Amino acid sequence: MRIATWNVNSITARLPRLLAWLESSGTDVLCVQETKCTAEQFPHEELRAIGYEAAVEATGRWNGVAVVSRVGLADVVHGLPDGPRYEEVAEPRALAATCGPVRVWSVYVPNGREVDHPHFAYKLRWFEALTAAVAGDAAGQRPFAVLGDYNVAPADADVWDTAVFEGATHVTPAERAALAALRGTGLTDVVPRPLKYDHPYTYWDYRQLAFPKNRGMRIDLVYGNAPFAEAVSDAYVDREERKGKGASDHAPVVVDLEV
DNA sequence: ATGCCGTATGTAATACGA
């Protein structure tokens, strides 16, 4: 089966490309981030018309996640259990579902903004809650993965220029320690192949020709438990989807599983 | 060519992104 994660940067703006991509890629399960819609606005009908159902955690213009599946959708968990609030709001940033033989979380980790901003402490607390929430499934025998926009580059090689990110979020030891703690539950980083160039970047800023210049970052990650990782037959970044008018600033990460 | 920021809100300007 084919499973993927994609920060679509508004599912409304991306709907034509999303529908076309689901069909052309043959994706069975897609974890979506930044739907930027209300639950009522989510395009269930359009997805159903091409054979997919969806579970959605979304509240409006910010954040929002979903799991879109054509191989079943069960045992949905809405929101991150015991997750921190930001400015007293429980933001829609996580959703779990079981799709056929695989259980997944679709996550949109808080950005952090600046290292001395309250949003950064919120980001680290959010990772702690995620780690606690997934520990059971991570240690289990069923294929399980946490897929999404982690807003952390795991290593220096995962950003196009480390000098640009000195003192910035996404590359700090604290964020990378949070990733290590998450892996400590039994998860491994399923690193995709780049279809071009040397690094499997998944995000390129819209500005300053970042994509044509390949000034990217690998921040969309697939963390799978042992049964998941052992079933992986291929993984790649579909950079073709970052091209052209109407693209998201993130490309899908695609994983093929022998399950 | 992959090409110089995009989205939602709301209808101008702002918040947000990383």
mmCIF file of C-alpha atoms (C1' of nucleotides) in Angstrom:
data_model
loop_
_atom_site.group_PDB
_atom_site.id
_atom_site.type_symbol
_atom_site.label_atom_id
_atom_site.label_comp_id
_atom_site.label_asym_id
_atom_site.label_seq_id
_atom_site.Cartn_x
_atom_site.Cartn_y
_atom_site.Cartn_z
ATOM 1 C CA MET A 1 0.000 0.000 0.000
ATOM 2 C CA ARG A 2 1.021 3.581 -0.592
ATOM 3 C CA ILE A 3 0.923 6.051 2.311
ATOM 4 C CA ALA A 4 1.894 9.712 2.212
ATOM 5 C CA THR A 5 2.029 12.959 4.163
ATOM 6 C CA TRP A 6 1.515 16.418 2.689
ATOM 7 C CA ASN A 7 1.194 19.898 4.154
ATOM 8 C CA VAL A 8 -1.224 21.291 1.580
ATOM 9 C CA ASN A 9 -1.317 24.915 2.876
ATOM 10 C CA SER A 10 -5.130 25.171 2.587
ATOM 11 C CA ILE A 11 -7.088 22.176 1.385
ATOM 12 C CA THR A 12 -9.547 24.576 -0.267
ATOM 13 C CA ALA A 13 -6.890 26.290 -2.370
ATOM 14 C CA ARG A 14 -5.215 22.947 -3.087
ATOM 15 C CA LEU A 15 -8.318 20.865 -3.844
ATOM 16 C CA PRO A 16 -7.864 20.503 -7.638
ATOM 17 C CA ARG A 17 -4.233 19.508 -7.213
ATOM 18 C CA LEU A 18 -5.027 17.283 -4.239
ATOM 19 C CA LEU A 19 -7.679 15.303 -6.094
ATOM 20 C CA ALA A 20 -5.512 14.937 -9.190
ATOM 21 C CA TRP A 21 -2.500 13.914 -7.123
ATOM 22 C CA LEU A 22 -4.367 11.290 -5.103
ATOM 23 C CA GLU A 23 -5.459 9.609 -8.320
ATOM 24 C CA SER A 24 -2.218 9.978 -10.274
ATOM 25 C CA SER A 25 -0.041 8.812 -7.376
ATOM 26 C CA GLY A 26 -2.312 5.965 -6.356
ATOM 27 C CA THR A 27 -2.043 6.930 -2.700
ATOM 28 C CA ASP A 28 -4.116 4.787 -0.337
ATOM 29 C CA VAL A 29 -3.677 6.817 2.849
ATOM 30 C CA LEU A 30 -2.765 10.515 3.001
ATOM 31 C CA CYS A 31 -1.995 12.431 6.168
ATOM 32 C CA VAL A 32 -2.851 16.094 5.512
ATOM 33 C CA GLN A 33 -1.693 19.166 7.393
ATOM 34 C CA GLU A 34 -2.698 22.831 7.302
ATOM 35 C CA THR A 35 -6.190 22.267 5.978
ATOM 36 C CA LYS A 36 -6.940 25.899 6.969
ATOM 37 C CA CYS A 37 -10.667 25.223 6.942
ATOM 38 C CA THR A 38 -13.510 24.569 9.332
ATOM 39 C CA ALA A 39 -14.805 21.030 9.761
ATOM 40 C CA GLU A 40 -17.864 22.095 7.750
ATOM 41 C CA GLN A 41 -15.741 23.369 4.866
ATOM 42 C CA PHE A 42 -13.737 20.149 4.507
ATOM 43 C CA PRO A 43 -14.276 18.667 0.985
ATOM 44 C CA HIS A 44 -15.699 15.292 2.014
ATOM 45 C CA GLU A 45 -17.954 15.030 -1.043
ATOM 46 C CA GLU A 46 -15.206 15.697 -3.563
ATOM 47 C CA LEU A 47 -12.988 13.089 -1.915
ATOM 48 C CA ARG A 48 -15.800 10.558 -1.666
ATOM 49 C CA ALA A 49 -16.431 10.968 -5.394
ATOM 50 C CA ILE A 50 -12.978 9.539 -6.111
ATOM 51 C CA GLY A 51 -13.219 6.808 -3.484
ATOM 52 C CA TYR A 52 -11.749 8.320 -0.322
ATOM 53 C CA GLU A 53 -13.160 8.999 3.126
ATOM 54 C CA ALA A 54 -11.616 11.380 5.628
ATOM 55 C CA ALA A 55 -11.340 12.026 9.338
ATOM 56 C CA VAL A 56 -10.812 15.706 10.100
ATOM 57 C CA GLU A 57 -9.600 17.818 13.001
ATOM 58 C CA ALA A 58 -10.032 21.438 11.919
ATOM 59 C CA THR A 59 -11.479 24.628 13.363
ATOM 60 C CA GLY A 60 -10.892 27.418 10.864
ATOM 61 C CA ARG A 61 -8.227 29.514 9.217
ATOM 62 C CA TRP A 62 -5.233 28.156 11.139
ATOM 63 C CA ASN A 63 -3.727 24.675 11.363
ATOM 64 C CA GLY A 64 -6.041 21.706 10.768
ATOM 65 C CA VAL A 65 -5.144 18.065 10.011
ATOM 66 C CA ALA A 66 -6.831 15.086 8.395
ATOM 67 C CA VAL A 67 -6.372 11.469 7.391
ATOM 68 C CA VAL A 68 -7.714 10.619 3.932
ATOM 69 C CA SER A 69 -8.063 6.909 3.167
ATOM 70 C CA ARG A 70 -9.451 4.493 0.609
ATOM 71 C CA VAL A 71 -8.531 1.420 2.671
ATOM 72 C CA GLY A 72 -10.649 2.043 5.755
ATOM 73 C CA LEU A 73 -10.803 4.541 8.585
ATOM 74 C CA ALA A 74 -11.376 3.428 12.167
ATOM 75 C CA ASP A 75 -10.603 4.192 15.799
ATOM 76 C CA VAL A 76 -10.171 7.909 15.152
ATOM 77 C CA VAL A 77 -8.642 10.058 17.881
ATOM 78 C CA HIS A 78 -9.315 13.788 17.505
ATOM 79 C CA GLY A 79 -6.581 16.011 18.884
ATOM 80 C CA LEU A 80 -3.443 15.313 20.895
ATOM 81 C CA PRO A 81 -4.301 13.684 24.244
ATOM 82 C CA ASP A 82 -3.182 15.911 27.132
ATOM 83 C CA GLY A 83 -1.680 18.292 24.597
ATOM 84 C CA PRO A 84 -0.743 21.826 25.690
ATOM 85 C CA ARG A 85 -2.928 24.781 24.835
ATOM 86 C CA TYR A 86 -1.679 27.949 23.169
ATOM 87 C CA GLU A 87 -3.275 31.128 24.474
ATOM 88 C CA GLU A 88 -5.886 28.881 26.085
ATOM 89 C CA VAL A 89 -6.811 27.236 22.779
ATOM 90 C CA ALA A 90 -6.448 23.500 22.055
ATOM 91 C CA GLU A 91 -5.331 23.846 18.440
ATOM 92 C CA PRO A 92 -6.234 21.266 15.768
ATOM 93 C CA ARG A 93 -2.825 19.757 15.136
ATOM 94 C CA ALA A 94 -3.182 15.990 15.515
ATOM 95 C CA LEU A 95 -5.466 13.167 14.488
ATOM 96 C CA ALA A 96 -5.021 9.388 14.625
ATOM 97 C CA ALA A 97 -6.740 6.692 12.623
ATOM 98 C CA THR A 98 -6.393 3.053 11.665
ATOM 99 C CA CYS A 99 -6.421 2.493 7.916
ATOM 100 C CA GLY A 100 -6.463 -1.177 7.033
ATOM 101 C CA PRO A 101 -3.357 -2.780 8.531
ATOM 102 C CA VAL A 102 -1.687 0.496 9.535
ATOM 103 C CA ARG A 103 -2.287 2.983 12.326
ATOM 104 C CA VAL A 104 -1.182 6.578 11.734
ATOM 105 C CA TRP A 105 -1.048 9.982 13.366
ATOM 106 C CA SER A 106 -1.253 13.056 11.130
ATOM 107 C CA VAL A 107 0.539 15.858 12.988
ATOM 108 C CA TYR A 108 1.242 19.537 12.461
ATOM 109 C CA VAL A 109 3.815 20.445 15.094
ATOM 110 C CA PRO A 110 3.782 24.094 16.264
ATOM 111 C CA ASN A 111 6.242 26.343 14.429
ATOM 112 C CA GLY A 112 7.905 27.875 17.469
ATOM 113 C CA ARG A 113 8.388 31.254 15.757
ATOM 114 C CA GLU A 114 11.494 32.411 17.707
ATOM 115 C CA VAL A 115 13.530 30.562 20.307
ATOM 116 C CA ASP A 116 12.634 33.137 22.981
ATOM 117 C CA HIS A 117 8.945 33.247 21.987
ATOM 118 C CA PRO A 118 6.281 31.476 24.083
ATOM 119 C CA HIS A 119 5.395 29.528 20.959
ATOM 120 C CA PHE A 120 8.774 27.759 21.182
ATOM 121 C CA ALA A 121 8.147 26.479 24.705
ATOM 122 C CA TYR A 122 4.703 25.427 23.494
ATOM 123 C CA LYS A 123 6.372 23.515 20.656
ATOM 124 C CA LEU A 124 8.582 21.580 23.062
ATOM 125 C CA ARG A 125 5.665 20.791 25.381
ATOM 126 C CA TRP A 126 3.675 19.668 22.345
ATOM 127 C CA PHE A 127 6.447 17.192 21.443
ATOM 128 C CA GLU A 128 6.405 15.842 25.013
ATOM 129 C CA ALA A 129 2.672 15.219 24.809
ATOM 130 C CA LEU A 130 3.057 13.589 21.372
ATOM 131 C CA THR A 131 5.778 11.289 22.680
ATOM 132 C CA ALA A 132 3.582 10.180 25.560
ATOM 133 C CA ALA A 133 0.553 9.739 23.305
ATOM 134 C CA VAL A 134 2.259 7.470 20.752
ATOM 135 C CA ALA A 135 4.429 5.355 23.076
ATOM 136 C CA GLY A 136 1.974 2.465 23.248
ATOM 137 C CA ASP A 137 1.448 2.133 19.510
ATOM 138 C CA ALA A 138 5.147 2.697 18.828
ATOM 139 C CA ALA A 139 6.044 -0.308 20.947
ATOM 140 C CA GLY A 140 3.284 -2.458 19.457
ATOM 141 C CA GLN A 141 3.329 -5.157 16.782
ATOM 142 C CA ARG A 142 0.985 -3.374 14.375
ATOM 143 C CA PRO A 143 2.622 -1.165 11.701
ATOM 144 C CA PHE A 144 2.409 2.348 13.074
ATOM 145 C CA ALA A 145 3.774 5.730 12.038
ATOM 146 C CA VAL A 146 3.609 9.394 12.949
ATOM 147 C CA LEU A 147 3.530 11.382 9.710
ATOM 148 C CA GLY A 148 3.403 15.111 9.255
ATOM 149 C CA ASP A 149 4.977 18.509 9.331
ATOM 150 C CA TYR A 150 7.336 18.304 12.310
ATOM 151 C CA ASN A 151 8.732 21.815 11.860
ATOM 152 C CA VAL A 152 12.181 20.474 12.786
ATOM 153 C CA ALA A 153 15.081 19.635 10.482
ATOM 154 C CA PRO A 154 16.580 16.503 12.056
ATOM 155 C CA ALA A 155 20.174 17.239 10.988
ATOM 156 C CA ASP A 156 22.230 20.036 9.481
ATOM 157 C CA ALA A 157 22.090 18.224 6.134
ATOM 158 C CA ASP A 158 18.337 18.767 6.172
ATOM 159 C CA VAL A 159 18.609 22.525 5.559
ATOM 160 C CA TRP A 160 20.031 24.165 2.454
ATOM 161 C CA ASP A 161 22.344 26.517 4.386
ATOM 162 C CA THR A 162 23.044 26.109 8.079
ATOM 163 C CA ALA A 163 24.360 29.671 8.323
ATOM 164 C CA VAL A 164 20.918 31.017 7.456
ATOM 165 C CA PHE A 165 19.398 29.159 10.402
ATOM 166 C CA GLU A 166 21.871 30.121 13.108
ATOM 167 C CA GLY A 167 19.877 31.115 16.144
ATOM 168 C CA ALA A 168 16.628 30.194 14.447
ATOM 169 C CA THR A 169 14.002 27.615 15.274
ATOM 170 C CA HIS A 170 13.795 24.249 13.479
ATOM 171 C CA VAL A 171 17.480 23.394 14.009
ATOM 172 C CA THR A 172 18.091 23.883 17.736
ATOM 173 C CA PRO A 173 19.470 21.160 20.024
ATOM 174 C CA ALA A 174 16.268 21.336 22.091
ATOM 175 C CA GLU A 175 14.089 20.571 19.064
ATOM 176 C CA ARG A 176 16.398 17.804 17.890
ATOM 177 C CA ALA A 177 16.396 16.351 21.415
ATOM 178 C CA ALA A 178 12.600 16.315 21.231
ATOM 179 C CA LEU A 179 12.852 14.301 18.007
ATOM 180 C CA ALA A 180 15.309 11.921 19.667
ATOM 181 C CA ALA A 181 12.924 11.422 22.589
ATOM 182 C CA LEU A 182 10.136 10.645 20.152
ATOM 183 C CA ARG A 183 12.342 8.101 18.375
ATOM 184 C CA GLY A 184 13.093 6.682 21.804
ATOM 185 C CA THR A 185 9.593 5.225 21.942
ATOM 186 C CA GLY A 186 10.649 2.823 19.175
ATOM 187 C CA LEU A 187 10.260 4.939 16.060
ATOM 188 C CA THR A 188 12.752 5.367 13.228
ATOM 189 C CA ASP A 189 13.060 8.121 10.660
ATOM 190 C CA VAL A 190 11.959 6.721 7.281
ATOM 191 C CA VAL A 191 14.156 8.956 5.123
ATOM 192 C CA PRO A 192 12.792 9.402 1.599
ATOM 193 C CA ARG A 193 14.867 9.580 -1.584
ATOM 194 C CA PRO A 194 15.043 12.900 -3.376
ATOM 195 C CA LEU A 195 13.927 12.638 -6.987
ATOM 196 C CA LYS A 196 16.526 15.273 -7.883
ATOM 197 C CA TYR A 197 19.627 16.755 -6.199
ATOM 198 C CA ASP A 198 21.274 15.360 -3.071
ATOM 199 C CA HIS A 199 18.896 16.111 -0.211
ATOM 200 C CA PRO A 200 15.298 14.965 0.286
ATOM 201 C CA TYR A 201 13.932 18.401 1.086
ATOM 202 C CA THR A 202 10.189 18.611 1.583
ATOM 203 C CA TYR A 203 9.660 22.369 1.978
ATOM 204 C CA TRP A 204 10.788 25.354 -0.054
ATOM 205 C CA ASP A 205 9.751 28.926 0.747
ATOM 206 C CA TYR A 206 7.516 30.588 -1.830
ATOM 207 C CA ARG A 207 9.838 33.604 -1.868
ATOM 208 C CA GLN A 208 13.100 34.393 -3.631
ATOM 209 C CA LEU A 209 13.098 31.470 -6.055
ATOM 210 C CA ALA A 210 13.737 29.043 -3.225
ATOM 211 C CA PHE A 211 12.412 26.043 -5.142
ATOM 212 C CA PRO A 212 14.269 26.582 -8.431
ATOM 213 C CA LYS A 213 17.414 27.185 -6.399
ATOM 214 C CA ASN A 214 16.661 24.128 -4.236
ATOM 215 C CA ARG A 215 16.899 26.166 -1.038
ATOM 216 C CA GLY A 216 14.812 23.726 0.942
ATOM 217 C CA MET A 217 14.397 21.967 4.246
ATOM 218 C CA ARG A 218 13.431 18.422 5.259
ATOM 219 C CA ILE A 219 10.812 19.028 7.920
ATOM 220 C CA ASP A 220 7.997 16.715 6.822
ATOM 221 C CA LEU A 221 8.846 13.387 8.391
ATOM 222 C CA VAL A 222 7.666 9.800 8.656
ATOM 223 C CA TYR A 223 8.519 8.168 11.966
ATOM 224 C CA GLY A 224 7.591 4.491 11.902
ATOM 225 C CA ASN A 225 7.801 1.690 14.446
ATOM 226 C CA ALA A 226 9.757 -1.482 13.669
ATOM 227 C CA PRO A 227 6.906 -3.363 11.925
ATOM 228 C CA PHE A 228 6.284 -0.263 9.777
ATOM 229 C CA ALA A 229 9.937 0.413 8.963
ATOM 230 C CA GLU A 230 10.541 -3.233 8.065
ATOM 231 C CA ALA A 231 7.629 -3.126 5.618
ATOM 232 C CA VAL A 232 8.948 -0.086 3.723
ATOM 233 C CA SER A 233 9.852 -0.953 0.136
ATOM 234 C CA ASP A 234 10.397 2.623 -1.092
ATOM 235 C CA ALA A 235 10.106 6.228 0.065
ATOM 236 C CA TYR A 236 10.529 9.455 -1.899
ATOM 237 C CA VAL A 237 9.697 13.149 -1.979
ATOM 238 C CA ASP A 238 7.342 13.931 -4.856
ATOM 239 C CA ARG A 239 8.978 17.241 -5.768
ATOM 240 C CA GLU A 240 7.019 17.345 -9.009
ATOM 241 C CA GLU A 241 4.035 18.424 -6.926
ATOM 242 C CA ARG A 242 5.944 21.516 -5.750
ATOM 243 C CA LYS A 243 6.170 22.797 -9.339
ATOM 244 C CA GLY A 244 3.984 25.238 -11.166
ATOM 245 C CA LYS A 245 1.119 27.546 -10.394
ATOM 246 C CA GLY A 246 -1.034 26.648 -7.424
ATOM 247 C CA ALA A 247 1.519 24.478 -5.617
ATOM 248 C CA SER A 248 1.783 24.150 -1.842
ATOM 249 C CA ASP A 249 5.122 25.217 -0.364
ATOM 250 C CA HIS A 250 5.522 21.597 0.810
ATOM 251 C CA ALA A 251 5.865 18.487 -1.362
ATOM 252 C CA PRO A 252 4.294 15.131 -0.478
ATOM 253 C CA VAL A 253 6.442 12.442 1.143
ATOM 254 C CA VAL A 254 5.401 9.059 -0.234
ATOM 255 C CA VAL A 255 6.074 5.675 1.395
ATOM 256 C CA ASP A 256 5.379 2.268 -0.115
ATOM 257 C CA LEU A 257 4.689 -0.579 2.301
ATOM 258 C CA GLU A 258 4.627 -4.324 1.750
ATOM 259 C CA VAL A 259 1.701 -5.084 4.004
ATOM 260 C "C1'" DA B 1 12.147 25.906 -17.537
ATOM 261 C "C1'" DT B 2 10.779 24.695 -11.341
ATOM 262 C "C1'" DG B 3 10.936 31.610 -11.854
ATOM 263 C "C1'" DC B 4 11.241 36.252 -7.802
ATOM 264 C "C1'" DC B 5 5.105 34.852 -1.648
ATOM 265 C "C1'" DG B 6 0.591 32.537 -0.660
ATOM 266 C "C1'" DT B 7 -3.566 31.908 2.302
ATOM 267 C "C1'" DA B 8 -7.719 33.357 5.116
ATOM 268 C "C1'" DT B 9 -10.304 36.998 6.566
ATOM 269 C "C1'" DG B 10 -13.033 40.278 4.495
ATOM 270 C "C1'" DT B 11 -13.025 43.833 0.957
ATOM 271 C "C1'" DA B 12 -7.656 46.919 3.336
ATOM 272 C "C1'" DA B 13 -4.581 45.396 5.975
ATOM 273 C "C1'" DT B 14 -2.968 41.971 8.939
ATOM 274 C "C1'" DA B 15 -1.478 37.412 11.003
ATOM 275 C "C1'" DC B 16 1.055 33.627 9.937
ATOM 276 C "C1'" DG B 17 4.500 30.723 7.905
ATOM 277 C "C1'" DA B 18 10.207 28.776 8.622
#
